[in-house]
XYZ file of C-alpha atoms in Angstrom:
536
model
C 88.162 -11.001 -73.841
C 91.244 -13.442 -72.342
C 92.127 -12.352 -69.283
C 95.630 -11.238 -70.359
C 98.123 -9.227 -67.397
C 100.073 -7.060 -66.632
C 102.611 -8.895 -64.415
C 102.979 -6.227 -61.659
C 98.898 -7.347 -61.047
C 99.749 -10.953 -61.175
C 100.138 -10.754 -56.938
C 96.332 -9.561 -56.784
C 94.564 -13.068 -57.467
C 96.925 -14.604 -54.023
C 95.390 -11.448 -51.942
C 92.630 -12.629 -49.292
C 89.872 -9.529 -50.700
C 88.228 -8.399 -53.479
C 90.568 -6.722 -56.090
C 89.818 -5.832 -59.763
C 92.169 -4.396 -61.564
C 90.447 -1.227 -64.836
C 92.534 -0.966 -67.834
C 91.900 3.048 -69.378
C 91.293 2.242 -73.347
C 92.503 4.017 -76.112
C 88.845 5.512 -76.753
C 88.697 6.771 -73.102
C 86.963 4.173 -71.193
C 88.320 1.751 -68.156
C 87.188 -1.375 -68.756
C 88.099 -4.837 -66.499
C 91.096 -6.318 -67.099
C 91.750 -8.459 -64.122
C 89.362 -9.590 -61.648
C 90.855 -11.523 -58.178
C 90.172 -15.286 -57.242
C 88.050 -13.317 -53.838
C 86.039 -10.834 -56.388
C 84.621 -13.807 -58.441
C 83.718 -15.413 -55.277
C 82.384 -12.628 -54.403
C 79.924 -12.250 -57.374
C 79.388 -15.794 -58.439
C 80.664 -13.834 -61.576
C 82.581 -15.382 -64.357
C 86.244 -13.414 -64.874
C 85.251 -14.749 -69.077
C 81.844 -12.645 -68.393
C 83.883 -9.354 -67.020
C 87.676 -8.826 -69.006
C 86.658 -6.397 -71.778
C 83.318 -4.949 -70.235
C 82.912 -1.708 -68.894
C 81.111 -1.324 -65.135
C 77.507 -0.168 -67.269
C 78.181 -2.907 -69.775
C 78.804 -5.643 -66.914
C 75.832 -4.911 -64.331
C 73.348 -2.400 -65.950
C 71.038 0.214 -64.644
C 72.324 2.980 -62.394
C 74.241 1.309 -60.185
C 76.213 0.260 -63.143
C 76.576 3.424 -64.236
C 77.397 5.361 -61.016
C 80.295 2.748 -61.221
C 81.564 3.652 -64.708
C 80.702 7.175 -63.522
C 82.915 6.764 -60.788
C 85.954 5.137 -62.673
C 85.164 7.880 -65.058
C 86.119 10.611 -61.506
C 89.192 8.806 -60.719
C 90.576 8.508 -64.024
C 90.276 12.781 -64.132
C 90.611 13.702 -61.140
C 93.842 11.094 -61.790
C 93.853 10.581 -57.640
C 92.484 7.840 -55.121
C 88.582 7.787 -54.845
C 85.787 5.502 -52.627
C 82.406 5.461 -53.648
C 80.245 2.916 -52.162
C 77.563 1.717 -54.775
C 74.828 -1.067 -54.391
C 75.155 -4.497 -56.566
C 73.675 -7.487 -57.099
C 75.837 -10.304 -55.743
C 75.308 -14.025 -55.981
C 71.223 -13.509 -56.030
C 71.075 -10.952 -53.190
C 71.987 -6.578 -53.268
C 75.497 -6.339 -51.848
C 76.374 -2.879 -50.532
C 80.065 -2.106 -51.565
C 82.193 -0.101 -50.764
C 85.456 0.786 -53.589
C 88.613 2.774 -52.914
C 90.100 2.990 -56.669
C 93.907 3.947 -57.029
C 95.521 4.846 -59.847
C 98.778 3.201 -61.553
C 100.883 5.566 -63.971
C 103.272 4.514 -67.106
C 106.811 6.268 -66.992
C 105.859 9.234 -68.578
C 102.748 9.597 -66.386
C 100.153 8.482 -68.229
C 97.226 6.791 -66.238
C 96.808 3.132 -67.729
C 95.270 1.461 -65.339
C 92.948 1.463 -62.260
C 93.284 -0.558 -59.380
C 90.337 -1.631 -56.812
C 89.761 -2.679 -53.804
C 86.404 -3.309 -52.970
C 84.419 -4.895 -49.577
C 80.873 -6.126 -48.841
C 79.467 -3.416 -46.662
C 75.987 -5.178 -46.036
C 76.166 -6.582 -43.059
C 78.288 -3.632 -41.583
C 74.866 -1.076 -42.849
C 72.394 -4.086 -41.708
C 74.090 -3.829 -38.466
C 74.457 0.263 -38.397
C 71.480 0.420 -39.915
C 69.657 -2.064 -37.359
C 71.750 -0.015 -34.310
C 69.672 3.553 -35.692
C 66.715 1.927 -35.842
C 67.501 0.546 -31.994
C 68.203 4.474 -31.120
C 65.188 5.845 -32.610
C 62.904 3.105 -31.265
C 64.324 3.390 -27.880
C 63.525 7.621 -28.051
C 60.710 7.548 -29.139
C 59.724 4.493 -26.342
C 61.636 7.058 -24.381
C 59.642 10.243 -25.103
C 56.286 8.263 -25.134
C 57.326 7.305 -21.917
C 58.014 10.650 -20.685
C 54.942 11.387 -22.487
C 53.150 9.375 -20.028
C 54.376 10.898 -17.064
C 53.788 14.240 -18.159
C 50.320 12.621 -18.819
C 49.744 11.120 -15.360
C 50.981 13.840 -13.603
C 49.039 16.339 -14.881
C 46.511 14.435 -14.775
C 46.905 13.393 -10.994
C 47.040 18.110 -10.380
C 44.227 18.440 -12.118
C 42.050 15.990 -10.716
C 43.568 16.613 -6.732
C 43.010 20.209 -7.620
C 38.770 19.703 -7.677
C 38.970 17.085 -4.417
C 40.490 19.054 -2.452
C 37.105 20.891 -2.870
C 34.889 17.703 -2.281
C 37.047 16.582 0.192
C 37.450 19.969 1.970
C 33.711 20.598 1.826
C 32.946 17.568 3.025
C 34.885 17.370 6.127
C 34.036 21.116 6.550
C 30.510 19.476 6.719
C 30.754 16.056 8.739
C 31.238 18.636 11.436
C 28.336 20.946 10.870
C 24.533 19.847 12.713
C 23.066 16.695 9.891
C 20.390 14.565 11.106
C 21.197 10.868 10.072
C 20.837 10.797 6.370
C 22.283 14.006 5.607
C 25.367 12.479 7.409
C 25.438 9.016 5.309
C 25.220 11.060 2.639
C 28.182 13.273 3.157
C 29.927 10.592 4.898
C 29.910 8.996 1.229
C 30.399 11.606 -0.612
C 33.779 11.766 1.488
C 34.819 8.143 1.007
C 34.136 7.925 -2.568
C 36.379 10.918 -3.332
C 38.995 9.434 -0.994
C 38.451 6.294 -3.006
C 39.153 8.007 -6.307
C 41.744 9.386 -4.609
C 43.388 5.603 -3.876
C 42.960 5.103 -7.434
C 45.007 7.774 -8.518
C 47.715 6.483 -6.275
C 47.505 3.273 -7.249
C 47.866 4.525 -11.225
C 50.767 6.601 -11.152
C 52.532 3.765 -8.726
C 52.010 1.538 -11.322
C 53.348 4.272 -13.897
C 56.306 4.590 -11.964
C 56.909 0.531 -11.253
C 56.899 0.269 -14.868
C 59.685 3.189 -15.583
C 62.136 1.915 -14.022
C 60.838 5.137 -11.678
C 60.893 3.273 -8.035
C 63.219 4.140 -5.870
C 64.385 2.986 -2.434
C 65.659 4.716 0.803
C 66.447 2.317 3.033
C 67.786 3.459 6.475
C 66.967 1.775 9.984
C 63.843 1.413 11.026
C 61.488 -0.259 13.504
C 59.837 -3.332 11.860
C 58.083 -4.237 15.623
C 56.562 -0.783 14.978
C 55.750 -0.488 11.757
C 53.595 -3.478 11.838
C 52.001 -2.478 15.233
C 51.273 1.090 13.638
C 49.572 -0.770 10.218
C 47.509 -3.263 13.061
C 46.198 -0.451 15.232
C 45.374 1.518 11.861
C 43.877 -1.404 9.943
C 42.550 -2.371 13.341
C 39.757 -0.033 13.481
C 38.200 -1.052 9.818
C 38.891 -4.612 11.399
C 36.284 -3.894 14.397
C 34.355 -2.786 12.735
C 33.203 -5.668 10.581
C 34.054 -7.465 14.079
C 36.656 -9.579 13.148
C 40.054 -10.374 15.051
C 42.930 -8.461 13.788
C 45.716 -9.752 16.030
C 50.296 -9.585 15.441
C 52.181 -12.276 16.204
C 55.557 -11.061 16.756
C 57.788 -13.060 18.933
C 60.697 -10.896 21.609
C 63.183 -13.293 19.591
C 62.333 -11.758 16.533
C 64.855 -8.609 15.839
C 63.056 -5.074 15.967
C 65.230 -2.837 14.335
C 66.081 -3.013 10.331
C 68.050 -1.086 7.213
C 65.779 -1.345 4.351
C 63.329 0.967 3.064
C 59.844 1.385 5.720
C 58.029 3.688 3.669
C 57.624 1.009 1.109
C 57.280 -1.268 3.327
C 54.603 0.651 4.663
C 52.798 0.018 1.357
C 53.026 -3.565 0.935
C 51.782 -4.065 4.265
C 48.480 -1.934 3.981
C 47.687 -3.639 0.645
C 47.884 -7.217 2.399
C 46.622 -6.150 5.686
C 43.703 -4.167 3.597
C 42.990 -6.774 1.808
C 43.093 -9.022 4.302
C 40.531 -6.748 5.763
C 38.297 -6.311 2.625
C 38.011 -9.678 2.032
C 36.876 -11.036 5.179
C 33.537 -11.222 7.087
C 34.010 -14.036 9.829
C 36.810 -15.186 12.165
C 40.286 -13.798 12.242
C 43.568 -12.288 9.755
C 46.602 -12.903 11.763
C 49.579 -10.946 11.120
C 53.143 -13.365 11.870
C 56.536 -11.979 11.955
C 59.431 -14.251 11.777
C 62.696 -13.986 11.158
C 65.647 -17.138 10.941
C 69.228 -16.396 10.877
C 70.222 -19.479 9.159
C 68.495 -18.661 6.127
C 71.334 -16.328 4.376
C 69.219 -15.480 1.417
C 65.779 -14.855 2.711
C 65.607 -14.978 6.501
C 62.605 -12.075 7.146
C 59.159 -13.598 6.455
C 55.610 -12.010 6.908
C 52.981 -14.014 6.801
C 49.396 -12.004 6.381
C 46.655 -14.559 6.914
C 43.015 -14.448 7.282
C 39.355 -16.640 7.277
C 37.805 -15.343 4.290
C 36.269 -16.211 0.919
C 39.198 -17.774 -0.484
C 40.935 -17.654 -4.267
C 40.278 -19.933 -6.347
C 43.798 -22.338 -7.580
C 43.557 -21.732 -11.478
C 43.453 -17.119 -10.092
C 46.500 -17.298 -7.599
C 48.840 -16.632 -10.385
C 46.246 -13.963 -12.085
C 46.033 -11.514 -8.859
C 49.204 -10.213 -8.803
C 49.168 -8.494 -12.547
C 47.869 -5.861 -13.548
C 44.461 -4.494 -13.876
C 43.739 -8.364 -12.673
C 40.474 -8.495 -10.310
C 39.487 -12.350 -8.995
C 35.896 -13.080 -8.643
C 35.077 -13.456 -5.346
C 31.853 -15.581 -4.344
C 29.352 -13.863 -2.266
C 31.716 -10.880 -2.154
C 30.067 -7.869 -3.823
C 32.632 -5.583 -3.043
C 35.341 -5.411 -6.574
C 36.215 -1.181 -6.240
C 39.959 -0.266 -6.909
C 42.466 -0.725 -9.720
C 43.415 -4.058 -9.645
C 46.776 -2.495 -8.685
C 47.709 -3.390 -5.427
C 48.710 -6.769 -5.397
C 50.550 -5.961 -8.999
C 52.937 -3.098 -6.995
C 52.603 -4.662 -3.729
C 54.931 -7.901 -5.686
C 56.485 -5.268 -7.738
C 57.579 -3.400 -4.395
C 58.719 -6.848 -2.931
C 60.581 -8.086 -5.679
C 62.322 -4.672 -5.999
C 63.639 -4.793 -1.843
C 65.108 -8.281 -3.097
C 62.819 -10.365 -1.578
C 59.140 -12.869 -2.841
C 56.012 -12.964 -2.203
C 54.228 -16.094 -2.620
C 50.109 -16.969 -1.762
C 48.376 -19.980 -1.203
C 44.815 -20.456 -0.225
C 41.521 -23.334 -0.997
C 37.855 -21.260 -1.829
C 36.289 -20.467 0.867
C 39.116 -21.108 3.897
C 40.659 -17.881 3.385
C 44.051 -17.239 2.014
C 48.337 -16.868 3.378
C 50.085 -14.501 1.680
C 54.190 -14.922 2.875
C 56.400 -12.003 1.840
C 60.200 -13.108 2.334
C 62.936 -10.446 2.529
C 66.835 -9.851 2.850
C 66.519 -7.350 5.120
C 69.132 -7.463 7.766
C 68.870 -7.027 11.292
C 70.666 -3.608 12.058
C 72.845 -4.092 15.743
C 70.233 -2.531 17.276
C 67.675 -4.806 16.595
C 65.599 -5.599 19.966
C 65.125 -2.615 21.591
C 61.091 -2.388 22.656
C 60.857 0.678 24.221
C 61.808 2.629 20.577
C 59.141 0.690 18.725
C 56.203 2.468 20.109
C 55.553 5.034 17.525
C 52.358 7.502 17.801
C 50.051 6.325 14.650
C 48.839 10.096 13.905
C 52.643 10.111 12.443
C 53.025 8.419 9.852
C 55.262 10.266 7.578
C 55.735 10.305 4.061
C 53.962 7.483 2.709
C 54.019 6.717 -1.576
C 53.948 10.388 -2.720
C 56.587 11.687 -0.293
C 53.862 13.732 1.095
C 51.875 13.441 4.364
C 49.058 11.456 3.751
C 45.920 11.828 4.405
C 43.189 9.238 5.717
C 39.917 10.138 5.230
C 37.975 6.600 5.764
C 39.264 7.192 9.519
C 38.830 10.654 10.707
C 41.319 12.071 13.112
C 40.139 14.139 16.332
C 39.819 17.402 15.399
C 42.871 20.032 16.592
C 41.688 22.306 19.204
C 40.902 25.636 17.510
C 42.013 27.531 20.445
C 43.550 31.525 20.306
C 46.793 29.451 19.223
C 46.594 31.198 16.087
C 44.938 34.367 16.723
C 46.436 37.256 15.099
C 48.913 34.777 12.847
C 49.147 37.088 9.495
C 48.314 33.805 6.586
C 48.646 34.778 2.953
C 47.051 32.114 1.013
C 48.394 31.950 -2.584
C 45.746 30.597 -4.446
C 44.500 30.636 -8.288
C 41.388 28.219 -7.152
C 38.598 30.020 -5.931
C 37.540 26.750 -4.452
C 40.294 25.989 -2.933
C 40.402 29.325 -1.498
C 36.871 28.536 0.058
C 38.105 25.647 0.911
C 41.138 26.840 3.271
C 39.198 30.164 4.515
C 36.511 28.051 5.793
C 38.633 25.504 7.355
C 40.397 28.364 9.602
C 38.084 30.954 9.772
C 37.235 30.209 13.265
C 41.122 30.325 14.796
C 41.517 33.954 14.803
C 43.904 33.769 11.999
C 44.292 37.151 9.698
C 44.269 36.079 6.499
C 44.373 37.393 2.230
C 44.996 36.042 -0.816
C 46.262 36.218 -4.135
C 45.773 34.699 -7.536
C 49.073 34.541 -8.683
C 52.730 34.689 -7.932
C 53.627 37.174 -8.901
C 50.526 39.045 -6.388
C 51.603 37.165 -3.124
C 55.157 39.243 -4.226
C 53.550 42.433 -3.806
C 51.121 41.744 -0.495
C 54.521 40.160 1.157
C 56.339 43.563 0.070
C 53.272 46.037 0.838
C 51.972 44.162 4.360
C 54.252 41.512 5.132
C 52.569 38.166 7.108
C 54.005 35.981 8.846
C 52.997 32.490 6.753
C 52.669 31.631 3.225
C 50.081 29.015 1.766
C 51.535 28.149 -1.729
C 50.374 27.186 -4.892
C 52.734 25.389 -7.164
C 51.145 26.763 -10.655
C 49.319 30.037 -10.965
C 49.005 32.219 -13.799
C 51.425 35.556 -14.523
C 54.200 33.534 -11.912
C 54.169 30.273 -10.412
C 54.962 29.168 -6.928
C 58.717 28.174 -6.824
C 59.765 31.040 -8.492
C 57.423 33.342 -6.214
C 59.400 31.672 -3.231
C 62.565 32.084 -4.649
C 61.508 36.105 -4.933
C 60.184 36.090 -1.274
C 63.632 34.708 -0.082
C 66.078 37.191 -2.424
C 63.494 40.257 -0.672
C 63.989 39.004 2.696
C 68.022 38.734 2.108
C 68.063 42.280 0.742
C 66.478 43.864 3.362
C 67.941 41.455 6.189
C 63.283 40.743 6.728
C 62.453 38.262 9.481
C 62.015 35.106 7.607
C 58.582 33.987 6.424
C 57.289 30.470 7.176
C 55.738 29.326 3.711
C 53.987 26.347 3.193
C 53.629 24.040 -0.245
C 49.292 24.299 -0.483
C 49.558 22.321 -4.253
C 47.836 19.729 -6.839
C 52.075 18.846 -7.695
C 52.171 15.834 -5.379
C 55.749 13.585 -6.900
C 59.027 13.067 -4.630
C 60.154 15.513 -6.458
C 57.688 17.989 -6.480
C 58.607 18.316 -2.200
C 62.061 18.581 -2.849
C 61.537 21.482 -5.719
C 59.835 23.134 -3.321
C 62.644 22.906 -0.047
C 64.826 23.647 -2.731
C 63.095 26.582 -3.817
C 63.204 27.814 -0.321
C 59.963 26.154 1.274
C 59.934 25.285 4.892
C 56.800 22.756 4.605
C 55.029 20.175 1.411
C 51.328 19.649 1.857
C 49.857 18.296 -1.330
C 45.705 18.337 -1.892
C 43.546 17.229 -1.110
C 45.006 18.495 2.518
C 43.116 17.663 5.485
C 41.762 20.540 7.844
C 44.125 18.684 11.078
C 46.886 18.352 8.799
C 46.824 22.248 7.558
C 46.404 23.069 11.093
C 49.211 21.566 12.894
C 51.350 22.129 9.991
C 50.566 26.297 10.996
C 51.092 25.780 14.613
C 54.267 23.721 14.406
């Protein structure tokens, strides 16, 4: 059929988007009367093959039928419509959006339909890709949250029985034991503490992977921090009869602005590893500062005379779950996460960490950081930090170093008459608290849940409440809020509330303080920490 187009449609050939004109024939069917050059380019269909045909005859199948149905719908509605259809264009299936506009004769008869079509395949594919990515991101975020919830729950469930193990082994060590019993007791205690370190490492690494590690920058004494850690780990070095020396010149600034707790974690890992893998010789910790280096002026170097690391394995030691074989060294306990966490923390602080080593000749780790000294940079008098006051650690709570027993706190009559209410549903943990405090003279009562704790507080009052968080009926946070309300309503003296919980994350500590608690101790806790908190 020859393409004979009314003059009013001829200009459509110059339009830069696909256009076609349908003529409403005597049988009522809309047939192709004209297609412009852009339509021909897009469809790769010869106009001679289109003219005189319906959409069904031209394209066939379900999509051809859909096109014809839409054309008939436009005729019936006698108004502009838009529809989508998928058609074979140039050996591909294309998503086409078409708008049909009716054209009427002078007497009002609908004679033609003028259609503009747009290939939206790329847009649809882009939208689908965006939607797919959105769904994938949501699934990944949900998976990450599920992993965090799982790890947090597992941490809680493990810490609860570990509090019984560590608490009882500590109490056992205070009794009269023969040498063999002492070895067995210490082994239980140290093994449980090693398990706790593994839990902390896994939680730390999980937070680093999820980019949940935040830095809390403030002025701190690096000189004091380095002395503190070297004194602490020097006890281990002394036990192995190896030296541990700190080289920190007076000319090097003392005080810096940064996250002291994260840097403490880095130094504990590096110096602790040096002690672990050195049997003969010495470990040297050196701190230098180059005022002319505007990128990474601060350097902390840890050098040991240990077994060393094979050159081909030096990159692998910073990978997660990697443990390099050390010749003649069987101490391979741990997760293999320590150096991976260290590297991630250093890089998060904007720094770099490198290692140089030769097998059998020791290793040197160098941490380079962009930390700047504060104005008060050489205040040596304030650098003498008490070793016992380690402060917040990776979990934001006081850390217990089980393998380095602290001196016992004198159990004097200082706690005599102190009325303590223990809200704890776990019977083992109740027993741990009871045994830790039974010789202090304190009066103890126990509640199985938060509701019972409120009732006991209202009935008899108390001076201190040791409050677990996860309990049946009512948890510790809600119980604390109710108690604070009661105190305000009745103008009561404020009772000291101490969180004693296996929920060990910084967010848990923040939630406890926000609910009205005064102190936060995470399980497993040491006897000295509990006594110190009660006596504060």
